[in-house]
Short mmCIF file of C-alpha atoms and ligand atoms in Angstrom, two decimals:
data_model
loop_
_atom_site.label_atom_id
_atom_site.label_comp_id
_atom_site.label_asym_id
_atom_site.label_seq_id
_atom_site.Cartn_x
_atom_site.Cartn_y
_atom_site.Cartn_z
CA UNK A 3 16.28 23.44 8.75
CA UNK A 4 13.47 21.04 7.93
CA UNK A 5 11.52 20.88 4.92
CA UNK A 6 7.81 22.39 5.08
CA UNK A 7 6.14 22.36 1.64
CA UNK A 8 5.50 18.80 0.54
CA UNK A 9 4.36 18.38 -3.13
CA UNK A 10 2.09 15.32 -3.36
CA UNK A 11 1.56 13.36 -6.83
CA UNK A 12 -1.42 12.28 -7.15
CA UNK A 13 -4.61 13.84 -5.02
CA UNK A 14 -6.42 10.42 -3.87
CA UNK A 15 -7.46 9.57 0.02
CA UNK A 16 -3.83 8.43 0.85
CA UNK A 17 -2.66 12.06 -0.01
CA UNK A 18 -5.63 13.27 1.65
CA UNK A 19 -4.85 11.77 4.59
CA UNK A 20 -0.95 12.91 4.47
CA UNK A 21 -1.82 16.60 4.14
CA UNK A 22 -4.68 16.02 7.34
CA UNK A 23 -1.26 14.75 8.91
CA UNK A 24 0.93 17.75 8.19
CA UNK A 25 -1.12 20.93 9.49
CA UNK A 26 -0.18 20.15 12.87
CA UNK A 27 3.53 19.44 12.10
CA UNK A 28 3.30 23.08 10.38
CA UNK A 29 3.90 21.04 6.73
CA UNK A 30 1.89 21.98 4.06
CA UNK A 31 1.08 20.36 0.88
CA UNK A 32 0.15 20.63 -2.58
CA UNK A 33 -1.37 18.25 -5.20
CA UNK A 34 -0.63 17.30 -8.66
CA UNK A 35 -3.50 15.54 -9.96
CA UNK A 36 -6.22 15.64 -13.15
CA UNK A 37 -9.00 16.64 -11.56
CA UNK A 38 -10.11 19.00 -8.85
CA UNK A 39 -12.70 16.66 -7.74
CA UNK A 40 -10.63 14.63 -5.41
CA UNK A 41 -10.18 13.89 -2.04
CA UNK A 42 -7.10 15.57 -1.55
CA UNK A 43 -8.37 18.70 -3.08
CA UNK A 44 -10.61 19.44 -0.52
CA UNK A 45 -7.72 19.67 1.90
CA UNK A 46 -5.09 21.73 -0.10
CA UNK A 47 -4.28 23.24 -2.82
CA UNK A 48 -3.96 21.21 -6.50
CA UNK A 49 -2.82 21.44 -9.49
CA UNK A 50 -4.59 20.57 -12.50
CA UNK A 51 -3.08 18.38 -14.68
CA UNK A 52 -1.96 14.55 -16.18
CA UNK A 53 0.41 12.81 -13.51
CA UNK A 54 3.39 12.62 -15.97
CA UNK A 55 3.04 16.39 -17.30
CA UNK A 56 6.83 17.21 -17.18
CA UNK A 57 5.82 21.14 -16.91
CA UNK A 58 3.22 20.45 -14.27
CA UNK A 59 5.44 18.18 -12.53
CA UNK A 60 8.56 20.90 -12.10
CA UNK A 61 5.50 23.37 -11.08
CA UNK A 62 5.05 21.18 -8.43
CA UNK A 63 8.81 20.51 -7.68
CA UNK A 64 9.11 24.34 -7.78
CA UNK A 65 6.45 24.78 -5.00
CA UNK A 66 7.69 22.47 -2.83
CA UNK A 67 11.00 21.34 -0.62
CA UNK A 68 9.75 17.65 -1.06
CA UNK A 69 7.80 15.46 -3.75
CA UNK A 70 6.16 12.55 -2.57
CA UNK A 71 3.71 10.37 -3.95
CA UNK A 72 0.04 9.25 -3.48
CA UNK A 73 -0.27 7.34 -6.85
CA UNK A 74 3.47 4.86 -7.91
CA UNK A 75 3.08 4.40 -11.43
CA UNK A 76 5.03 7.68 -12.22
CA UNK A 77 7.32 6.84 -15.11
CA UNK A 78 11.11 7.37 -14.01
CA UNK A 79 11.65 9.55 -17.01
CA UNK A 80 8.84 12.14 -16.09
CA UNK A 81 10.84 12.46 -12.49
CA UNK A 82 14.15 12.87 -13.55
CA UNK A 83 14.45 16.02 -14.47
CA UNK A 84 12.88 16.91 -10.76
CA UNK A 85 15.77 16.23 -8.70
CA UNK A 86 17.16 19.96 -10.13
CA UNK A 87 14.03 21.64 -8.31
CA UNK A 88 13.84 19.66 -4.83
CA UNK A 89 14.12 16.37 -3.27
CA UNK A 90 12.05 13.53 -4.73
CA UNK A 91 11.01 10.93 -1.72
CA UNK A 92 10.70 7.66 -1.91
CA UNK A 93 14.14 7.83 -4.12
CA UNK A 94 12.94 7.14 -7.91
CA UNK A 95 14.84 3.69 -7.87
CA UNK A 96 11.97 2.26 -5.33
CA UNK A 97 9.18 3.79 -7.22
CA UNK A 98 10.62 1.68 -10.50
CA UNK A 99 11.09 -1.33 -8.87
CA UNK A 100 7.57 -1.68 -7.57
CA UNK A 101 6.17 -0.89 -10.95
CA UNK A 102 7.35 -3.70 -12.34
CA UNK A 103 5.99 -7.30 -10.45
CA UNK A 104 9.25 -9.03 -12.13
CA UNK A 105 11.40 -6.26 -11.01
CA UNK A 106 10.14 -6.41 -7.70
CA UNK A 107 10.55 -10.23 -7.25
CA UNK A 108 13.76 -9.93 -8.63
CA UNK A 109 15.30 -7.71 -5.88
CA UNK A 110 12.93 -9.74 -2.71
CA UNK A 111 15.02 -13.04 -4.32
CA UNK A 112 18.79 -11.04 -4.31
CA UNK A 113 17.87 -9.70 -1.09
CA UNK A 114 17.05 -13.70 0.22
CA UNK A 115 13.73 -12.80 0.65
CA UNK A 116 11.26 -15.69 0.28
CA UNK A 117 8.66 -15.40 -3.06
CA UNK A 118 6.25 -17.42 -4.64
CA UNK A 119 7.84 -19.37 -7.59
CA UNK A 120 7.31 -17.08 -10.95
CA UNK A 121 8.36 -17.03 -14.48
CA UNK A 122 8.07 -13.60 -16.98
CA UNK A 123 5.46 -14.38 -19.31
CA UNK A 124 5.53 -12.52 -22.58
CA UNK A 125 3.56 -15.04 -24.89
CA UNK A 126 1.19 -18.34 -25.28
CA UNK A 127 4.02 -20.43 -25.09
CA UNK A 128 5.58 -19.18 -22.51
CA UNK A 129 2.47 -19.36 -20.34
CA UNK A 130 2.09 -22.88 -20.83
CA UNK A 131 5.61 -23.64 -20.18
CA UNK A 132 5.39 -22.02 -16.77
CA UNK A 133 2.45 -23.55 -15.97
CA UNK A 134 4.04 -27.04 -16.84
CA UNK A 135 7.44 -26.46 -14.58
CA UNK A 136 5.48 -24.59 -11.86
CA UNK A 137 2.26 -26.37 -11.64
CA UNK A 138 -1.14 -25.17 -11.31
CA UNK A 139 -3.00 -24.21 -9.87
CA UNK A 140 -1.20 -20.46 -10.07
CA UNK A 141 -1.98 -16.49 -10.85
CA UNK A 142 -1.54 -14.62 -13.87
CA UNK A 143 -1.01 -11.26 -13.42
CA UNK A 144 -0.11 -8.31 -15.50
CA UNK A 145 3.39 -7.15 -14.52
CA UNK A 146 2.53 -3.50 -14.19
CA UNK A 147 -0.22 -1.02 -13.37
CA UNK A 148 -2.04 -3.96 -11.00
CA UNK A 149 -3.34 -3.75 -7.76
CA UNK A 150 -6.58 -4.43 -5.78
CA UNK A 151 -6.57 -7.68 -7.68
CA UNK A 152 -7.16 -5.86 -10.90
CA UNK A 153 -5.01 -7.62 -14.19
CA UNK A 154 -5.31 -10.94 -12.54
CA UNK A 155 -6.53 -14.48 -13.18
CA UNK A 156 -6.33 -17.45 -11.44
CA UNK A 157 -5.56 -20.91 -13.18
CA UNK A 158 -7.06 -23.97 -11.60
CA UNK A 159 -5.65 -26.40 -14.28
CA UNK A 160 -3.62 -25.94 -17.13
CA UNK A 161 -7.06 -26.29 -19.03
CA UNK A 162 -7.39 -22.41 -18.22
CA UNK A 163 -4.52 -21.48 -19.85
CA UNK A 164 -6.31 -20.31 -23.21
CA UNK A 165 -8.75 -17.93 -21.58
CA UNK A 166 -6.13 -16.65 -19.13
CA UNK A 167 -4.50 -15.86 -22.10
CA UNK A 168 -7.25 -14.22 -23.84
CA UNK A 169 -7.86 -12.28 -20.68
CA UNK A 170 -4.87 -10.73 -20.06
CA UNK A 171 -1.91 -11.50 -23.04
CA UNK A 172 -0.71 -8.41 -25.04
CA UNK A 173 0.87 -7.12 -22.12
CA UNK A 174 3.98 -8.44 -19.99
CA UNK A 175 3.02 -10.81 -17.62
CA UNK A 176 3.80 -13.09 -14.49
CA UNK A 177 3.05 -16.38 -13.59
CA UNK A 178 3.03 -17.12 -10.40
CA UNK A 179 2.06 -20.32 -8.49
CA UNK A 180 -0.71 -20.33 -6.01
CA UNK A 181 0.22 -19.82 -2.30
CA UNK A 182 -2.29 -21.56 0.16
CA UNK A 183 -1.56 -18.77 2.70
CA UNK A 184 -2.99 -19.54 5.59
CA UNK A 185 -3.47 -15.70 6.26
CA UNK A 186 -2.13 -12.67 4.69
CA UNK A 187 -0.36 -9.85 6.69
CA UNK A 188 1.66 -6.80 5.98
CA UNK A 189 4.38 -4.71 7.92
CA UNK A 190 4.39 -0.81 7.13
CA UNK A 191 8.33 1.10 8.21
CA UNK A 192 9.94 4.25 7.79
CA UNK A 193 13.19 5.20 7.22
CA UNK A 194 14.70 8.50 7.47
CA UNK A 195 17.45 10.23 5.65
CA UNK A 196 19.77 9.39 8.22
CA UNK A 197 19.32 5.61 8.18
CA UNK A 198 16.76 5.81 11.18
CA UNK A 199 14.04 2.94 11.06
CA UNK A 200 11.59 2.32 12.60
CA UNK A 201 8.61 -0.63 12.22
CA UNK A 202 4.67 -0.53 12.69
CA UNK A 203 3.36 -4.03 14.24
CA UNK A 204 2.11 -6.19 11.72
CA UNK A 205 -1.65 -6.26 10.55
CA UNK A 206 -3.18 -9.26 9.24
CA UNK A 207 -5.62 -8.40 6.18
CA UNK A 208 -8.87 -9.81 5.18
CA UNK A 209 -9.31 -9.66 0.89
CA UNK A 210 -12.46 -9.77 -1.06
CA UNK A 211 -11.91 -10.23 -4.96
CA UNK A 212 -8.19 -8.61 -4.50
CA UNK A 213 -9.26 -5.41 -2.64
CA UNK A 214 -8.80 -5.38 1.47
CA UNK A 215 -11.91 -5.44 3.57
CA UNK A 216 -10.28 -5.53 7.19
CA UNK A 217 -7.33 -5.94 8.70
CA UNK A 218 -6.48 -6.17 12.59
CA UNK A 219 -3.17 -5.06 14.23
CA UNK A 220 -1.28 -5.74 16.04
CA UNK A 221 -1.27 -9.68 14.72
CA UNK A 222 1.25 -10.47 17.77
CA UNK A 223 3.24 -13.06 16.34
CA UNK A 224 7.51 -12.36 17.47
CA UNK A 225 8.40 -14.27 15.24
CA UNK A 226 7.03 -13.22 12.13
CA UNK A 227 7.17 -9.70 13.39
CA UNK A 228 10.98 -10.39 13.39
CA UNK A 229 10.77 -12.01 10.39
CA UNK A 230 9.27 -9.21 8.34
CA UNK A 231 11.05 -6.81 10.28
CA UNK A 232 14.44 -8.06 8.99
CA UNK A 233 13.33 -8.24 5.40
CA UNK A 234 11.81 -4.80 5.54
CA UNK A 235 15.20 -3.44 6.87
CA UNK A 236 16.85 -5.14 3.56
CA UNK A 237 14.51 -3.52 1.17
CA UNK A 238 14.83 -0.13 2.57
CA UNK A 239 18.83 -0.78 3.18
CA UNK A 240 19.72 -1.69 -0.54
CA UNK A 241 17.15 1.01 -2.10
CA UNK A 242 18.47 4.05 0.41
CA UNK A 243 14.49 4.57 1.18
CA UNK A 244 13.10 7.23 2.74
CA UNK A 245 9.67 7.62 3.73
CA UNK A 246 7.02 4.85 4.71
CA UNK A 247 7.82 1.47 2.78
CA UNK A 248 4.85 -1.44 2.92
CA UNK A 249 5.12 -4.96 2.23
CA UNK A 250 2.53 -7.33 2.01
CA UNK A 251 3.23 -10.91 2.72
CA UNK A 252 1.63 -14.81 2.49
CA UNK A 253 1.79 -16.63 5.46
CA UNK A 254 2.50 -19.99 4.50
CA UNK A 255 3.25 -22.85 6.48
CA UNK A 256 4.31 -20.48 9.32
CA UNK A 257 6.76 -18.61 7.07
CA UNK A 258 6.69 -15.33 5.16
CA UNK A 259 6.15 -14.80 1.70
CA UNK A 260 6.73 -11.55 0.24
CA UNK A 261 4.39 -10.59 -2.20
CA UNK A 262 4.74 -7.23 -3.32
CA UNK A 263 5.56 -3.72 -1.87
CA UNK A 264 4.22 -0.22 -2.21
CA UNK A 265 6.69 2.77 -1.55
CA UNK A 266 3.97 4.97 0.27
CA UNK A 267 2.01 4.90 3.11
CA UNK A 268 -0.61 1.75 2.83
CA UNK A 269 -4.12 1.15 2.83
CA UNK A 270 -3.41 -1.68 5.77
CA UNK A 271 -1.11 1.03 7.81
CA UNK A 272 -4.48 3.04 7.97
CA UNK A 273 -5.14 1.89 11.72
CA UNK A 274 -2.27 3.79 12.74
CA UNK A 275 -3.99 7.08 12.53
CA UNK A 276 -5.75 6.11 15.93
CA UNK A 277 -3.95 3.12 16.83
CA UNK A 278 0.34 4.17 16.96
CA UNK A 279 1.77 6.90 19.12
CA UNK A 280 2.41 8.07 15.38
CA UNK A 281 0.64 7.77 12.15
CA UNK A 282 1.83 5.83 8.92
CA UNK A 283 1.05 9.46 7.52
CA UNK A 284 3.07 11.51 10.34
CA UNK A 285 5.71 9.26 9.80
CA UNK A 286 6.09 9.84 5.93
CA UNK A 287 6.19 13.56 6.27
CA UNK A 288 8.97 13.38 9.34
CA UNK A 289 10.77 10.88 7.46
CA UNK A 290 10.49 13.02 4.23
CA UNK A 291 10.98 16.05 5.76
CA UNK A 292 14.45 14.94 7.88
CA UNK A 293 12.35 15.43 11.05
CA UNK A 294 12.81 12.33 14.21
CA UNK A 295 11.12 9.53 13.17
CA UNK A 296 7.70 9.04 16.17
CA UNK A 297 7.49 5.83 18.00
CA UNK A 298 5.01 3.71 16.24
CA UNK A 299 3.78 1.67 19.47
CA UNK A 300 0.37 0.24 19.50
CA UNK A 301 -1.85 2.04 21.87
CA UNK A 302 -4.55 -1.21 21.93
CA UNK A 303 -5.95 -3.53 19.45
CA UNK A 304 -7.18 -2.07 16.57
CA UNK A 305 -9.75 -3.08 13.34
CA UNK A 306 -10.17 -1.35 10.54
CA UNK A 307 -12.26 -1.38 8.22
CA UNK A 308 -12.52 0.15 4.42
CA UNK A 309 -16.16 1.31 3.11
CA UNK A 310 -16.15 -0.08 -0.85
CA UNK A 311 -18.94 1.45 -3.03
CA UNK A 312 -20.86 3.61 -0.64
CA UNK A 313 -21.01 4.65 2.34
CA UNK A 314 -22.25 2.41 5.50
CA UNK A 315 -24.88 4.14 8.06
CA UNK A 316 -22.78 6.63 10.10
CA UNK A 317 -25.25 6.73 12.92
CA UNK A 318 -25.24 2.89 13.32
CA UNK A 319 -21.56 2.92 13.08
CA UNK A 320 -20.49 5.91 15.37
CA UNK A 321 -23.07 4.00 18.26
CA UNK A 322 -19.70 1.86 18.70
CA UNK A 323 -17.72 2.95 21.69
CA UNK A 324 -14.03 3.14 20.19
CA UNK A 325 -14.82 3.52 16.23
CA UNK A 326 -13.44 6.71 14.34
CA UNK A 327 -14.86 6.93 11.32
CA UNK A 328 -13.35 8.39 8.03
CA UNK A 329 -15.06 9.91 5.22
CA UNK A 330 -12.81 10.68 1.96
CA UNK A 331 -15.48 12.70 0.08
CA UNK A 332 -15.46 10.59 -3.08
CA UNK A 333 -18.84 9.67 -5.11
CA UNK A 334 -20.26 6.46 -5.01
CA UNK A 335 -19.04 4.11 -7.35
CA UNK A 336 -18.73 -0.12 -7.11
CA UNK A 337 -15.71 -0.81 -5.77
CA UNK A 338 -14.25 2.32 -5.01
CA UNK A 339 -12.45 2.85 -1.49
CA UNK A 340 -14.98 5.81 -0.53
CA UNK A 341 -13.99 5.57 3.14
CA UNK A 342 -12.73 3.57 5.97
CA UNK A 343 -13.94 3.12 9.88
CA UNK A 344 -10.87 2.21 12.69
CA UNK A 345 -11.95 0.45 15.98
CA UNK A 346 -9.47 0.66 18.92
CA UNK A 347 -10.25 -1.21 22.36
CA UNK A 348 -7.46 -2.04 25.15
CA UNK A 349 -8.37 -5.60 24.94
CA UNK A 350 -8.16 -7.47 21.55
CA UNK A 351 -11.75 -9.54 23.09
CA UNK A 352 -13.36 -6.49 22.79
CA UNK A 353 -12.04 -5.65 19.55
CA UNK A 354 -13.30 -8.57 18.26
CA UNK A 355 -16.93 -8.32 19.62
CA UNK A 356 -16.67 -4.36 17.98
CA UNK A 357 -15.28 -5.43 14.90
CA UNK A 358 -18.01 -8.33 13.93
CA UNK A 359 -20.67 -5.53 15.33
CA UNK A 360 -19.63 -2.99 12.40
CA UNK A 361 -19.35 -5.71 9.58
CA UNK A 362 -22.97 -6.44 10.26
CA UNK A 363 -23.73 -2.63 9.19
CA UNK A 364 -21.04 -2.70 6.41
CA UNK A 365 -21.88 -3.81 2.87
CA UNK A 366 -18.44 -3.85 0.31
CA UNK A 367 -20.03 -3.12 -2.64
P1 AMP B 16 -1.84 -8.45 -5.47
O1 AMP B 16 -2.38 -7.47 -6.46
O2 AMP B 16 -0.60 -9.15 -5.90
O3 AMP B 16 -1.70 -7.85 -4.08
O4 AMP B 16 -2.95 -9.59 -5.30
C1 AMP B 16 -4.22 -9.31 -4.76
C2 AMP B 16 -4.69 -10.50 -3.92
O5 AMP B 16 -4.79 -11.68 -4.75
C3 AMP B 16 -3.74 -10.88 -2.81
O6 AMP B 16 -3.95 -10.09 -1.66
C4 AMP B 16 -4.10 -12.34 -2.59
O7 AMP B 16 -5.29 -12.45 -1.84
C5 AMP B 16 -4.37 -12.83 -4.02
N1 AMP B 16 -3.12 -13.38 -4.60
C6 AMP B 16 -2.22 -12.72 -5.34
N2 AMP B 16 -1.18 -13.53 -5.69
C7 AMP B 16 -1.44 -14.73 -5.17
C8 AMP B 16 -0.76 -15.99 -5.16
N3 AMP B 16 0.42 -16.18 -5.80
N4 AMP B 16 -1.34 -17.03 -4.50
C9 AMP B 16 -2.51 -16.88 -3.85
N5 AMP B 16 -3.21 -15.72 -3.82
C10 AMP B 16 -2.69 -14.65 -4.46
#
């Protein structure tokens, strides 16, 4: 028998968008999160209450066949004692490893998966002896609770070593030296219970200060679709994954460069709503749930596009033959992802022409 209640940590767009995937698969889900006043509460039910509440947690556990998350930073302690109540998916080992940016690079290197040189940085010293054996210029970055570019600072010279310091030291740290990608691209899988996997084409991302602006799929390239392909399969291999595994990579010099991964579905997989045979979302909950994994075949070429700050003109933006639009219900706020538009045409020519029409009404702010 499959599994049909799906407990969701964390209530944000990404677990929005997961329960919008499971009412036609007949999967339901409830959130965990601290407020009412998010986007995934206005889909299901919620919970009230902190992330890491043990007794809010096993609330969840005990109204649901499967927990999942929307939010990664979920200490491993505070999941534990879950596993008594139902399944927890992505397995708890994943979720640890990709809180931790040392952790993380650790397992890409045993798995012979190419990273940017790093060194742990827990002091002043230590910073300045990784910039002097790795060079500048390079990227300090806090080792946990980062992403959309947040805890970061790049070093030019070794001059900036004091106020890269003063920005981010107290904390643990990495050093990290700078990649001249040439672009940056990411490849979203599944994997199933039973060792099924199965691989979204790759999208190639556009960033602005961190946070992702656009992307375009598929970025037809065989070989780095191989490429990432194979490392993907390694990841999810050695960490028994189930559920829909990202990782984002540098393109450098014509090779991959893993950068980090995210054990959920993924902002860049977002195209796949209207773009795959199957969504990024659909996929999680089948995978999840022990259902078939669905074939994740591009249907055209896609854009898509995330609203940051407010929300662009829908009028203006729905005028474009092949756009779907997608509002998560958030308030406006500088920098927030508030929403995101998707543009699929059967030629990628077209796409193009579509995709520099909607940036001209879109404003990150
Ligand atoms: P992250 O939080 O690691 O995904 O970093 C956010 C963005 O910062 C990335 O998407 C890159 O655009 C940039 N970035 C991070 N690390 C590096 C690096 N080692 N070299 C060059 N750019 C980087």
């Amino acid at each position: 028998m499959s599994r049909t209640r799906i407990g969701i940590v964390g209530a944000g767009q990404l677990g929005r968008m997961l329960a919008l995937a499971g009412y036609p698969l007949g999967i339901s889900c409830v959130f965990l999160d601290r407020s009412a006043d998010t986007p995934g509460a206005q889909v299901a039910p919620i919970i009230v209450g902190d992330l890491e509440d043990p007794e809010k947690l096993q609330e969840l556990a005990r109204r649901s066949d499967v927990v999942t998350f929307d939010w990664e930073n979920i200490a491993g302690s505070a999941l534990a004692p879950l596993r008594h109540i139902s399944a927890v998916r992505p397995p708890r080992a994943a979720l640890e490893v990709s809180q931790d940016r040392i952790r993380e690079k650790a397992l890409f290197v045993k798995l012979k998966i190419p990273v940017a040189p790093h060194a742990a940085v827990d002091s002043a010293g230590q910073l300045s002896r990784a910039v002097l054996e790795l060079g500048a210029p390079g990227v300090l970055k806090t080792r946990r609770l980062g992403y959309d570019g947040k805890g970061q600072f790049v070093l030019r010279t070794a001059r900036d070593i004091d106020a890269a310091w003063a920005a981010l030291g107290g904390v643990g740290l990495i050093y990290e030296r700078f990649q001249a990608f040439s672009r940056e691209v990411s490849m979203v899988g599944a994997r199933s219970a039973r060792g099924d996997m199965v691989f979204y084409p790759l999208s190639s991302n556009t960033h602005g200060n961190g946070i992702l602006h656009y992307g375009i799929a598929p970025f037809a390239s065989a070989r780095l679709e191989r490429d990432a392909q194979r490392y993907m399969r390694r990841v999810m291999q050695e960490l028994s994954y189930v559920g829909i595994l990202a990782i984002e990579f540098f393109v450098v010099a014509g090779r991959l460069i893993a950068n980090e991964m995210a054990p959920r579905v993924h902002n860049s997989g977002h195209w796949t709503i209207e773009g795959c045979t199957t969504s990024q979302f659909q996929n999680h909950l089948r995978a999840i749930c022990d259902l078939p994994l669905g074939s994740t075949s591009a249907l055209g070429h896609t854009a898509m596009i995330n609203f940051l700050g407010t929300m662009p003109d829908k009028d203006a933006l729905l005028a474009i033959d092949g756009l779907a639009y997608h509002d998560y219900g958030k308030q406006p706020r500088p920098g927030r992802k508030v929403g995101h538009c998707t543009i699929l045409k059967k030629h990628a020519r077209d796409r193009d022409l579509a995709l520099q029409r909607a940036l001209k009404l879109i404003r990150w702010t």
